[in-house]
Amino acid sequence: MIRMLTHFVLFFSAAPPTVRIIHSGHACNVEEERHTERVYTIREGETLELTCLVTGHPRPQIRWTKTAGSVSDRFQDSSVFNETLHIAKILRTQGGRYYCKAENGLGSPAIKSIRVDVYYLDDPVVTVHQSIGEAKEQFYYERTVFLRCVANSNPPVRYSWHRGREVLTQGSDKGVEIYEPFFTQGETKILKLKNLRPQDYANYSCIASVRNVCGIPDRSVIFRLTNKTASPSIKLLVEDPIVVNPGQTVSLVCITTGGEPPPVLTWVSTNDSLPQRSVVKGGTLTLPAITSDEAGVYSCVASNNVGNPAKKTNLINFLVTALKKGRFWITPDPYHNDDNIQIGREVKISCQVEATPPEELTFSWLKNGRALRSSERMVITQTDPDISPGTTNLDIIDLKFTDFGTYTCVAALKGGGIPEISIDVNISSTTVPPSLTVPRGKSPLVAREGDTVELECLVSGKPKPIILWSRADKEAPMPDGNMQMESYDGVLRIINVSREMTGSYRCQTSQYNGFNVKPREAVVELIVQYPPTVEPVYTEKRQGLGRPVVMTCKVLRAHPSRVLRFEWLLSNRLLHAGAFDAQKDETEYTIRSLNRDGWGEYTCNVINEAGAGKCTFQVTGKAYPPEFYYDTYNPLWQNRPRVYGFKLQWTQMNPNAVDRIVAYRLGIRQMGLQRWWEQEIPVDGPINKGELMTHNLTELIKPESYEVRLTPITRFGEGDSTIRIVTYSGECCIMYFHCSFEEEPICMFTQDKNDDFDWTRHSAATRDTKYTPNTGPSGDRSGSKQGFYMYIETSRPRKEGDQARLVSPFFNVAPKNPYGITNPPAYCFGFFYHMYGKHIGTLNAFLKQKGQTTSEGPVWSLSGNQGNHWKQAKVSIHPTSSFQVVLEGIRGPGIEGDIAIDDVTLEEGECRDPPPNFQEGISSQTVANTEPLSHVGGGK
């Protein structure tokens, strides 16, 4: 059984966001840098979890970003907008500054950052180099050898060298020098062996260490230096280049001819990676059933970490034979302007084929199926240097009637294996150059968006050439993404045509498969019609009964732009229709007084020749969802061993948008169970915007969590629900208020208009202390120079006795606790103060109740220099009606008298742990009220 008590309280509720970041998961170390920046250290491969704790009302939206305010790494999408950012198996590249940004539309967004440092240590690599002056000699002839040790790490690595079991240090051996090259910035450690001696041939180990930071162990590598140590050399047992036919299996063999230690052989390709089907065994690379896509350059690489460079590469040029597209063109007599073929003139037939390799390409010519040989009147040219490669020409000089017939160009590759390509060209008295026209009625061509259209150019002539299509009105690609599209029948087909394709298209004859003459061209206009684009596509109109509702549907664009008509419908019932006003770009429908029959879905169709654009309006009396109040710590209490209570707090989103909310339906169920307990909470009177409502949940079983659902109810019925989880946390107090002055609105505190001067909001990072260096705090209460606090500036024109008063917002007296702790209720009012300087005056705290013209005497007071540190004050107050708290600073006898306050809190219940310095402050101060200040109550 869950017992529920109900009470509503008007309370200052809207609050700008605050944020702080905590870590979870695997952390090596968390430390504070200057300005209290947090640095979170994690080992590579561990799981990073950062949690963003926020306050504020309404509930702030959270977004995680990295570095300069954008997600530069690929976060999991679910993490970016969650309170917890989760990155599994973090990489070194994912280190950096992470920001949590919270905003709820009030004031500026709250942003906090944390620096994540990813630590790692890779295995060190030792490379051996010879002295520059004798680079051509073998190592065992060299007098000087360099052993270079490199390891990638964070933090910076420390190196140590060993020869066998002997530790080598600078100066320990005259034949050894250890140093770091300046340009490597500590990333490399070099061991130099001068005037190589017999004892220098030994095992050398390089140990890299990050001093067990993050529990990362040391890593080491061993290199054996002998009088045979030498850089690698290799030999390729293949021809260069290799030319093969598609489908063949190729084996490339690479062997080592020298090198100590024995080199490791690998194969690489210019195509980024080896083909998937390739097999590498030792120095042999096998490529089964090779394709033309796998042609390229393959390299055999040998490495043994000796030499500079430490690898040698030989290139294999790898070609796969292929014959591709073949084309022809006819050139009439170039010495006459006539484009026709005429008896007695010259004609040239050109034939072009793409081949790999091009130098292996051969051509032959046939006439009517019989071999044709070059002669004085039939001149065959295998390759014309003036045109592109892979071309052959047949020049027919002084054309005769007997020359008419079919000429065939045959292309082949030497060695065979690839099928020949044959191209037939007919030369006859009917062979005529092309002409190009657009059929009647085909331009302009009108289509609707989404249709399939065919742009058509009629091409005549024999033979018919290929038609090239391109945009005529602008430099833009064609639908396939290329600047030109080919058509063999003169038709350009566009599937799913879009409005962006409206414009002019040029059709042009190509020399390919036709006459090599001046191109013929024509232009086709395409007009793509589309329905009106309107806004809003969908919107919700929430309104109470008896109020007007105005719906506006706006046309953004349409083609044709002459909109024919509009129609308004409720469900499927026509309400209003008519012609669209050409002078306006919108249509409007008004409900003067909404009744129950007026709730529903309204549709506005704006129609032109191409179709309709639709605006949809959902008119409803449904109330907006309530917003749970998160700007306090978990407001729960405990009184008995097995049960606890929770003070549910919420405000209503846009309470005046619809009819008055008459009740809330509260549902609650224990997590993991199916059954809901439901109860209606009546509401007396209208709810104001920002009004905080409370409802006490009691008899909750420890330590179970509960799901709570809250739904507003109006004359319309149920509104939108809100759900939150109530979790037992062992807290025993209800925190009503906390203000650290980080945001400009300063938590709705105000300056008293009847005092002498104002409190000032400032931070130590921006405050100018050159005139009063021996006064005021050096940071906020947490020690941050960037954090804000309030203080009184006592420099001129202030004089002794001037008063500055800071007044809190009004607080309502909370309902009596479920188990009757106090009557009237008690609150613990607390704050931190900083009173440092030889001219410190007085700091007073007052309780001001509603209806009082003046407040009673101070409930807390302190005077004089209290030292250069922050102290906490707490005092119990017992108001009987709505109240405010007032903090008053009084200027002392000189300018070294700045008083600062920070972190003002208000808790329900008596103060349980007053600061130890509080009673000490009482004994040394002078106060107007002679009663014990910690027990001064509210108004009489």
XYZ file of C-alpha atoms in Angstrom, residues 106-762:
657
model
C 16.799 30.317 -19.151
C 19.934 32.453 -19.106
C 23.110 31.221 -20.726
C 23.834 27.528 -21.239
C 25.929 25.950 -18.483
C 29.147 24.383 -19.751
C 31.765 22.411 -17.869
C 34.768 20.621 -19.279
C 37.131 17.873 -18.263
C 40.388 16.910 -19.919
C 40.812 13.227 -20.711
C 44.402 12.041 -21.007
C 44.778 8.592 -22.591
C 47.965 6.779 -21.530
C 49.662 4.065 -23.576
C 53.060 2.536 -24.289
C 53.864 0.672 -27.513
C 56.601 -1.913 -27.902
C 59.922 -0.193 -28.643
C 61.561 -0.677 -32.035
C 65.359 -0.781 -32.489
C 66.881 0.147 -35.849
C 70.612 -0.043 -36.611
C 72.406 2.523 -38.756
C 75.915 3.004 -40.011
C 77.923 6.211 -39.987
C 77.174 8.558 -42.906
C 80.775 8.795 -44.114
C 81.136 5.084 -44.865
C 77.613 4.290 -45.938
C 78.653 1.994 -48.793
C 80.599 -0.451 -46.654
C 79.297 -3.478 -44.754
C 78.482 -3.071 -41.076
C 81.256 -5.258 -39.713
C 83.771 -3.032 -41.528
C 82.242 0.065 -39.953
C 83.992 1.717 -37.055
C 80.834 3.404 -35.759
C 77.333 1.949 -35.340
C 74.150 3.665 -34.104
C 71.331 1.788 -32.381
C 68.176 3.903 -32.440
C 65.326 3.035 -30.039
C 61.846 4.513 -30.579
C 58.624 3.896 -28.645
C 55.305 5.731 -28.861
C 53.898 6.594 -25.462
C 51.901 8.955 -23.292
C 53.261 10.180 -20.902
C 56.784 10.623 -22.339
C 58.864 7.467 -22.217
C 62.165 6.953 -20.426
C 64.732 4.662 -22.037
C 67.509 2.529 -20.627
C 70.089 0.529 -22.578
C 71.603 -2.815 -21.551
C 74.449 -4.849 -23.065
C 73.760 -8.358 -21.887
C 73.182 -7.827 -18.170
C 75.293 -4.668 -18.041
C 73.472 -1.364 -17.682
C 74.879 1.230 -20.088
C 74.909 4.856 -19.009
C 76.569 7.952 -20.378
C 80.238 7.853 -19.255
C 80.203 4.247 -18.038
C 82.100 3.059 -21.127
C 84.429 5.216 -23.218
C 83.315 3.418 -26.348
C 79.638 4.173 -25.718
C 77.715 7.440 -26.109
C 74.000 7.787 -25.275
C 71.997 10.799 -26.423
C 68.655 12.046 -27.780
C 68.493 13.800 -31.157
C 67.221 17.326 -30.627
C 64.583 17.174 -33.371
C 62.832 14.112 -31.922
C 61.806 15.932 -28.709
C 62.668 12.997 -26.458
C 60.896 10.343 -28.552
C 64.149 8.617 -29.565
C 67.176 7.349 -27.644
C 70.388 6.592 -29.554
C 73.200 4.306 -28.420
C 76.394 5.140 -30.317
C 79.160 2.538 -30.430
C 82.397 4.348 -31.332
C 85.392 2.560 -32.835
C 83.656 -0.794 -32.777
C 85.474 -3.325 -30.532
C 85.115 -7.125 -30.242
C 83.220 -6.785 -26.958
C 80.671 -4.548 -28.727
C 79.300 -7.578 -30.591
C 76.610 -8.564 -28.086
C 72.889 -8.574 -27.267
C 71.540 -5.054 -26.726
C 68.196 -4.452 -25.054
C 66.244 -1.202 -25.011
C 63.779 -0.869 -22.140
C 60.990 1.735 -22.471
C 59.184 2.818 -19.323
C 56.442 5.245 -18.305
C 57.203 4.466 -14.661
C 54.152 2.216 -14.149
C 51.758 5.130 -14.716
C 48.222 3.740 -15.013
C 49.739 0.323 -14.238
C 51.428 0.200 -17.650
C 54.415 -2.191 -17.367
C 57.801 -1.583 -18.983
C 58.348 -2.885 -22.494
C 61.626 -4.043 -24.020
C 63.196 -5.264 -27.246
C 66.472 -7.142 -27.875
C 68.804 -6.713 -30.876
C 71.808 -8.999 -31.466
C 74.742 -7.129 -33.034
C 77.356 -9.369 -34.726
C 80.160 -8.908 -37.220
C 77.696 -10.191 -39.867
C 74.961 -7.624 -39.205
C 73.953 -6.254 -42.595
C 71.061 -4.516 -44.318
C 68.735 -6.625 -46.470
C 68.985 -7.264 -50.191
C 66.469 -9.067 -52.364
C 66.029 -10.515 -55.824
C 62.854 -10.894 -57.869
C 62.509 -14.097 -59.893
C 60.056 -12.494 -62.343
C 60.112 -10.505 -65.534
C 59.287 -6.818 -65.549
C 56.735 -6.013 -66.802
C 54.479 -9.043 -66.498
C 51.700 -9.234 -69.078
C 48.947 -11.814 -68.531
C 45.470 -12.576 -69.789
C 42.374 -12.317 -67.564
C 41.640 -15.485 -65.598
C 45.250 -16.631 -65.395
C 46.969 -17.425 -62.094
C 50.143 -15.449 -61.449
C 52.903 -16.166 -58.934
C 55.436 -13.492 -58.014
C 58.570 -14.795 -56.293
C 60.892 -12.701 -54.125
C 63.982 -14.102 -52.348
C 66.510 -12.583 -49.958
C 70.135 -12.476 -51.071
C 71.569 -10.940 -47.915
C 70.873 -9.414 -44.556
C 71.489 -10.241 -40.923
C 69.276 -10.760 -38.972
C 67.289 -12.609 -41.671
C 64.904 -10.097 -43.268
C 61.133 -10.427 -43.187
C 59.500 -10.295 -46.641
C 56.136 -8.621 -47.276
C 54.178 -7.650 -50.388
C 52.350 -4.351 -50.910
C 50.335 -2.926 -53.793
C 49.624 0.548 -55.107
C 45.919 -0.363 -54.889
C 46.045 0.277 -51.102
C 45.742 -3.422 -50.270
C 46.412 -6.805 -51.853
C 43.473 -8.474 -53.644
C 41.232 -10.467 -51.295
C 41.938 -13.752 -53.043
C 45.704 -13.305 -52.986
C 47.858 -15.809 -51.085
C 51.221 -14.891 -49.518
C 53.556 -17.706 -48.483
C 57.080 -16.647 -47.575
C 58.288 -14.485 -50.409
C 55.770 -15.839 -52.945
C 52.626 -13.873 -53.828
C 49.983 -15.864 -55.746
C 47.105 -14.092 -57.530
C 44.523 -16.651 -58.746
C 42.182 -15.893 -61.689
C 43.412 -12.343 -62.093
C 41.125 -9.578 -63.356
C 41.884 -6.303 -65.101
C 41.008 -4.403 -61.867
C 43.916 -6.136 -60.102
C 46.525 -4.850 -62.553
C 49.045 -2.425 -61.084
C 52.363 -2.165 -59.289
C 53.315 -4.753 -56.651
C 56.313 -4.295 -54.373
C 58.388 -6.803 -52.446
C 59.648 -5.270 -49.215
C 62.447 -6.724 -47.067
C 63.112 -5.407 -43.572
C 65.340 -6.444 -40.695
C 65.611 -3.063 -38.930
C 69.160 -2.660 -40.251
C 70.198 0.060 -42.623
C 68.897 3.466 -43.439
C 66.343 3.032 -44.880
C 65.488 -0.291 -43.279
C 63.663 -1.693 -46.288
C 64.310 -2.204 -49.967
C 61.649 -2.167 -52.636
C 61.534 -3.520 -56.160
C 58.648 -2.675 -58.466
C 56.727 -5.095 -60.642
C 54.599 -3.567 -63.384
C 51.631 -5.843 -63.746
C 49.360 -5.594 -66.829
C 46.238 -7.618 -67.636
C 45.561 -7.749 -71.369
C 42.204 -6.437 -72.573
C 40.431 -5.104 -75.663
C 37.673 -2.623 -74.958
C 35.306 -0.277 -76.800
C 35.798 0.158 -80.563
C 34.557 3.147 -82.606
C 34.818 4.545 -86.116
C 34.300 7.814 -87.968
C 34.203 8.895 -91.640
C 35.961 12.032 -92.863
C 34.882 13.340 -96.314
C 37.409 14.984 -98.603
C 39.229 17.468 -96.324
C 40.127 19.708 -99.308
C 36.493 20.550 -100.163
C 33.782 22.153 -98.020
C 31.126 19.646 -99.072
C 30.333 17.188 -96.244
C 28.986 14.578 -98.669
C 30.886 11.634 -100.144
C 31.386 12.117 -103.887
C 32.977 10.089 -106.689
C 36.481 11.333 -107.483
C 37.041 12.774 -104.026
C 38.984 11.441 -101.033
C 37.420 9.570 -98.094
C 39.096 8.547 -94.828
C 37.762 5.823 -92.535
C 39.220 5.916 -88.991
C 38.954 3.098 -86.437
C 39.842 3.381 -82.704
C 40.097 0.665 -80.022
C 41.125 0.809 -76.336
C 43.677 -1.910 -75.531
C 45.973 -3.052 -72.725
C 48.858 -2.992 -73.411
C 48.404 -0.505 -76.302
C 51.741 -1.354 -77.922
C 50.563 -4.944 -78.467
C 47.597 -3.796 -80.565
C 47.442 -4.837 -84.259
C 44.918 -3.887 -86.971
C 43.828 -5.443 -90.267
C 41.290 -4.262 -92.865
C 38.758 -6.203 -94.942
C 36.603 -5.127 -97.876
C 33.411 -7.145 -98.297
C 35.038 -9.863 -96.156
C 38.290 -10.113 -98.111
C 41.676 -8.969 -96.835
C 42.696 -5.475 -97.942
C 46.304 -4.471 -98.455
C 47.754 -0.974 -98.558
C 48.237 0.434 -102.072
C 48.661 3.805 -103.770
C 44.892 4.408 -103.766
C 44.037 2.463 -100.589
C 46.479 3.769 -97.970
C 46.409 1.981 -94.586
C 48.038 3.740 -91.644
C 48.413 1.638 -88.479
C 48.917 4.548 -86.032
C 48.332 8.172 -86.782
C 50.611 10.362 -84.610
C 48.190 13.283 -84.905
C 45.337 11.479 -83.204
C 44.907 9.391 -80.078
C 46.718 6.022 -79.797
C 45.062 2.761 -80.738
C 43.840 4.204 -84.066
C 44.139 3.003 -87.660
C 43.159 4.892 -90.837
C 42.103 3.770 -94.319
C 42.464 6.565 -96.928
C 40.546 5.950 -100.178
C 41.982 8.349 -102.791
C 39.979 9.233 -105.942
C 36.824 7.374 -104.884
C 35.359 5.148 -107.627
C 31.974 3.477 -107.920
C 33.652 0.116 -107.399
C 34.927 1.321 -103.987
C 31.421 1.230 -102.491
C 31.004 -1.656 -100.079
C 31.490 -2.800 -96.458
C 34.857 -2.105 -94.883
C 35.778 -4.012 -91.711
C 38.403 -2.916 -89.187
C 39.711 -5.881 -87.127
C 41.639 -5.226 -83.871
C 43.653 -7.923 -82.090
C 46.425 -8.302 -79.493
C 49.688 -10.027 -80.274
C 49.905 -13.529 -78.859
C 46.146 -14.065 -78.975
C 44.124 -15.189 -75.980
C 41.747 -12.223 -76.268
C 38.838 -12.237 -78.773
C 39.183 -9.866 -81.734
C 36.997 -6.773 -82.184
C 35.468 -6.153 -85.639
C 33.892 -2.851 -86.742
C 31.895 -2.640 -90.005
C 31.608 0.623 -91.977
C 29.362 0.865 -95.073
C 30.380 3.285 -97.845
C 27.771 3.692 -100.585
C 25.959 6.281 -102.695
C 23.373 6.479 -99.873
C 26.017 7.355 -97.245
C 25.124 10.925 -96.233
C 26.115 13.198 -93.310
C 23.678 13.596 -90.377
C 20.980 16.164 -89.755
C 19.359 16.869 -86.401
C 15.853 18.145 -85.561
C 13.508 18.222 -82.573
C 10.131 16.566 -83.280
C 7.097 18.859 -83.263
C 5.523 19.109 -79.848
C 8.613 17.774 -78.051
C 9.931 21.185 -76.943
C 9.077 22.564 -74.547
C 8.356 19.245 -72.848
C 6.157 19.556 -69.738
C 6.369 16.824 -67.084
C 5.427 16.356 -63.454
C 7.958 15.733 -60.734
C 8.592 12.011 -60.298
C 7.621 11.104 -63.886
C 9.864 9.369 -66.408
C 10.502 11.718 -69.345
C 12.080 11.224 -72.771
C 13.837 14.131 -74.469
C 14.021 13.387 -78.160
C 16.138 14.575 -81.085
C 15.492 13.069 -84.552
C 18.758 12.204 -86.254
C 19.003 11.237 -89.924
C 21.956 10.274 -92.080
C 23.732 7.075 -92.855
C 25.307 5.812 -90.699
C 23.521 7.357 -87.697
C 26.006 8.870 -85.246
C 25.975 8.702 -81.444
C 24.088 11.665 -79.907
C 25.709 13.535 -76.996
C 23.368 15.203 -74.482
C 24.428 18.029 -72.145
C 22.955 21.003 -70.252
C 22.659 24.059 -72.505
C 21.634 26.679 -69.921
C 24.304 26.121 -67.270
C 27.438 24.191 -66.381
C 25.784 21.360 -64.508
C 26.038 17.560 -64.572
C 23.497 15.355 -66.263
C 21.216 13.008 -64.265
C 23.910 10.287 -64.240
C 26.457 12.670 -62.708
C 28.566 13.118 -65.877
C 28.778 16.288 -67.922
C 27.654 14.391 -71.056
C 25.420 11.390 -71.717
C 25.488 9.255 -74.866
C 22.389 8.118 -76.722
C 22.341 5.730 -79.692
C 18.737 6.434 -80.697
C 18.604 10.187 -80.063
C 16.443 9.776 -76.920
C 17.494 10.948 -73.424
C 15.499 9.087 -70.755
C 15.267 10.607 -67.272
C 13.684 8.475 -64.551
C 12.054 10.178 -61.533
C 12.582 13.682 -62.871
C 13.017 16.397 -60.227
C 12.358 20.137 -60.191
C 16.107 20.816 -60.309
C 16.194 19.265 -63.789
C 14.118 22.048 -65.319
C 16.065 23.824 -68.096
C 17.550 23.571 -71.591
C 19.229 20.424 -72.914
C 21.529 20.306 -75.933
C 21.600 17.300 -78.280
C 24.706 17.165 -80.485
C 26.023 14.763 -83.103
C 29.283 13.033 -82.277
C 31.999 12.087 -84.777
C 31.887 8.586 -83.312
C 30.130 6.004 -85.471
C 29.320 8.742 -87.970
C 30.792 11.587 -89.998
C 33.751 13.605 -88.790
C 32.132 16.926 -89.750
C 31.052 20.051 -87.927
C 28.641 18.905 -85.168
C 24.914 19.418 -85.670
C 22.974 20.437 -82.554
C 19.511 21.335 -81.278
C 18.016 22.405 -77.937
C 15.097 20.842 -76.022
C 13.348 22.741 -73.214
C 12.202 20.708 -70.177
C 9.667 22.135 -67.732
C 9.102 20.110 -64.558
C 5.884 20.927 -62.735
C 5.531 20.151 -59.036
C 2.804 20.571 -56.423
C 2.931 23.518 -54.028
C 5.432 23.274 -51.170
C 3.641 24.570 -48.084
C 4.251 25.160 -44.412
C 3.554 24.093 -41.800
C 3.417 20.474 -42.910
C 2.126 19.542 -39.447
C 1.533 21.590 -36.333
C -0.430 21.239 -33.152
C -2.831 23.921 -31.936
C -3.758 23.590 -28.263
C -6.636 25.797 -27.171
C -9.375 25.975 -24.564
C -13.106 25.895 -25.303
C -14.665 29.211 -26.320
C -11.388 30.691 -27.551
C -10.498 31.570 -31.160
C -8.146 29.431 -33.273
C -6.354 30.828 -36.342
C -4.707 28.455 -38.844
C -2.510 29.763 -41.668
C -1.178 27.692 -44.581
C 1.647 29.394 -46.502
C 2.843 28.543 -50.025
C 6.640 28.568 -50.325
C 7.009 27.579 -53.994
C 5.119 25.833 -56.775
C 5.279 25.287 -60.539
C 3.197 26.438 -62.181
C 3.247 29.227 -59.635
C -0.339 30.127 -60.526
C -2.094 28.245 -57.739
C -5.571 27.221 -58.804
C -7.501 26.741 -55.561
C -7.490 25.815 -51.894
C -9.766 23.739 -49.664
C -10.045 23.436 -45.882
C -11.302 20.177 -44.370
C -12.008 18.861 -40.880
C -11.408 15.120 -41.104
C -13.031 14.514 -44.525
C -15.697 17.226 -44.214
C -15.222 20.255 -46.485
C -15.299 23.511 -44.523
C -14.265 26.134 -47.044
C -12.891 26.230 -50.599
C -12.080 28.864 -53.169
C -9.633 30.393 -55.607
C -6.249 31.335 -54.229
C -5.589 35.073 -54.076
C -2.736 35.717 -56.512
C -1.615 38.690 -54.419
C -1.064 36.551 -51.335
C 1.068 33.506 -50.619
C -1.116 32.144 -47.818
C -4.657 31.161 -46.895
C -6.213 31.391 -43.441
C -9.029 29.648 -41.599
C -10.413 30.954 -38.301
C -12.520 29.276 -35.631
C -14.087 32.174 -33.741
C -15.113 30.131 -30.702
C -13.828 26.594 -30.274
C -16.397 24.011 -29.202
C -16.135 20.286 -28.571
C -16.993 19.470 -32.176
C -14.081 21.647 -33.303
C -11.405 19.351 -31.911
C -9.727 17.243 -34.603
C -7.433 17.268 -37.620
C -7.762 20.182 -40.030
C -6.270 19.906 -43.512
C -5.590 22.670 -46.005
C -4.969 21.460 -49.567
C -3.352 24.003 -51.884
C -3.749 22.692 -55.431
C -2.157 23.429 -58.799
C -1.960 21.459 -62.044
C 0.762 19.181 -60.677
C -1.017 18.169 -57.490
C -1.626 19.367 -53.952
C 0.462 20.550 -51.030
C -1.029 19.782 -47.620
C -0.889 21.692 -44.326
C -2.173 19.735 -41.329
C -3.298 21.261 -38.021
C -4.166 19.117 -35.012
C -6.576 21.219 -32.911
C -6.830 19.828 -29.408
C -7.666 20.783 -25.874
C -5.066 18.367 -24.516
C -2.966 19.924 -21.749
C 0.814 20.105 -22.090
C 2.845 17.712 -19.949
C 3.906 18.715 -16.445
C 7.643 19.189 -15.842
C 9.172 17.507 -12.823
C 11.365 19.766 -10.755
C 14.992 18.595 -10.717
C 16.694 21.642 -9.218
C 17.045 20.125 -5.756
C 18.728 17.087 -4.340
C 16.484 14.053 -4.066
C 13.666 15.468 -1.900
C 13.054 12.405 0.242
C 12.909 11.598 3.917
C 12.962 8.496 6.069
C 11.324 7.905 9.397
C 10.960 4.187 9.822
C 13.407 1.376 9.117
C 11.572 -0.171 6.156
C 9.879 2.722 4.374
C 10.750 6.142 2.995
C 8.906 9.099 1.507
C 9.488 11.325 -1.494
C 8.324 14.865 -2.104
C 7.272 14.964 -5.775
C 7.629 18.490 -7.197
C 6.562 19.815 -10.597
C 5.448 22.826 -12.601
C 2.933 22.870 -15.444
C 4.093 23.634 -18.967
C 1.960 26.443 -20.498
C -0.924 26.043 -18.020
C -2.983 28.801 -19.684
C -2.772 27.355 -23.186
C -5.884 25.191 -22.691
C -8.791 24.917 -20.260
C -8.051 25.056 -16.556
C -6.465 21.902 -15.164
C -8.887 20.484 -12.610
C -6.843 17.517 -11.428
C -3.801 15.344 -12.009
C -3.892 11.576 -12.394
C -0.968 10.114 -10.483
C 0.225 6.629 -11.327
C 2.988 4.813 -9.455
C 4.430 1.335 -9.715
C 7.412 -0.426 -8.253
C 10.178 -0.997 -10.796
C 10.026 -4.511 -12.197
C 6.304 -4.951 -11.427
C 3.381 -4.543 -13.849
C 0.639 -3.171 -11.612
C 0.044 0.580 -11.419
C -1.548 2.329 -8.417
C -3.523 5.371 -9.544
C -4.999 8.349 -7.715
C -6.511 11.674 -8.764
C -5.040 14.784 -7.196
C -7.607 17.634 -7.282
C -6.447 21.158 -8.114
C -8.076 24.152 -6.443
C -8.068 27.243 -8.641
C -6.031 28.119 -11.722
C -2.336 27.208 -11.990
C 0.113 29.999 -12.753
C 3.113 29.616 -14.985
C 6.140 28.615 -12.887
C 4.009 27.618 -9.893
C 5.647 24.734 -8.065
C 3.311 21.986 -6.902
C 4.185 19.226 -4.468
C 2.789 15.849 -3.560
C 4.150 13.611 -0.824
C 4.610 9.933 -1.620
C 4.830 7.858 1.535
C 5.133 4.201 2.471
C 7.695 3.577 -0.268
C 9.617 0.385 0.463
C 13.362 0.685 0.997
C 15.464 0.414 -1.110
C 13.102 -0.072 -4.063
C 12.785 2.399 -6.957
C 9.448 3.539 -8.374
C 8.171 4.781 -11.710
C 5.878 7.785 -11.318
C 3.492 8.993 -14.058
C 1.699 12.333 -13.841
C -1.113 13.327 -16.244
C -3.048 16.652 -16.234
C -6.842 16.527 -16.673
C -9.043 19.257 -18.215
C -12.571 19.345 -19.671
C -10.987 17.836 -22.790
C -9.827 14.815 -20.841
C -6.311 13.584 -20.164
C -3.325 15.616 -21.365
C 0.249 14.572 -22.055
C 1.937 12.524 -19.340
C 5.373 12.851 -17.781
C 7.299 9.998 -16.194
C 10.231 10.022 -13.785
C 12.003 7.434 -11.651
C 12.161 7.836 -7.891
C 15.271 6.195 -6.445
C 16.066 5.691 -2.774
C 19.375 7.370 -1.965
C 19.470 7.478 1.804
C 19.162 11.267 1.920
C 17.389 12.611 4.954
C 16.820 16.231 4.134
C 14.835 18.252 1.628
C 17.055 20.795 -0.088
C 14.842 23.660 -1.168
C 17.351 26.160 -2.413
C 20.982 26.466 -3.381
C 22.645 29.441 -5.087
C 26.328 29.800 -5.987
C 25.891 33.030 -8.052
C 27.431 31.406 -11.146
C 24.747 32.824 -13.480
C 23.918 36.476 -14.059
C 20.303 36.280 -12.720
C 21.883 35.353 -9.306
C 19.002 32.982 -8.506
C 16.438 35.817 -8.435
C 18.163 37.638 -5.578
C 17.512 41.399 -5.768
C 19.238 44.502 -4.434
C 17.344 46.384 -1.705
C 16.286 49.767 -3.124
C 16.417 51.458 0.283
C 20.054 50.706 1.159
C 23.149 52.830 0.471
C 24.889 50.722 -2.216
C 24.726 47.323 -3.945
C 26.418 43.979 -3.644
C 28.690 43.160 -6.628
C 28.920 39.836 -8.496
C 32.518 39.016 -9.368
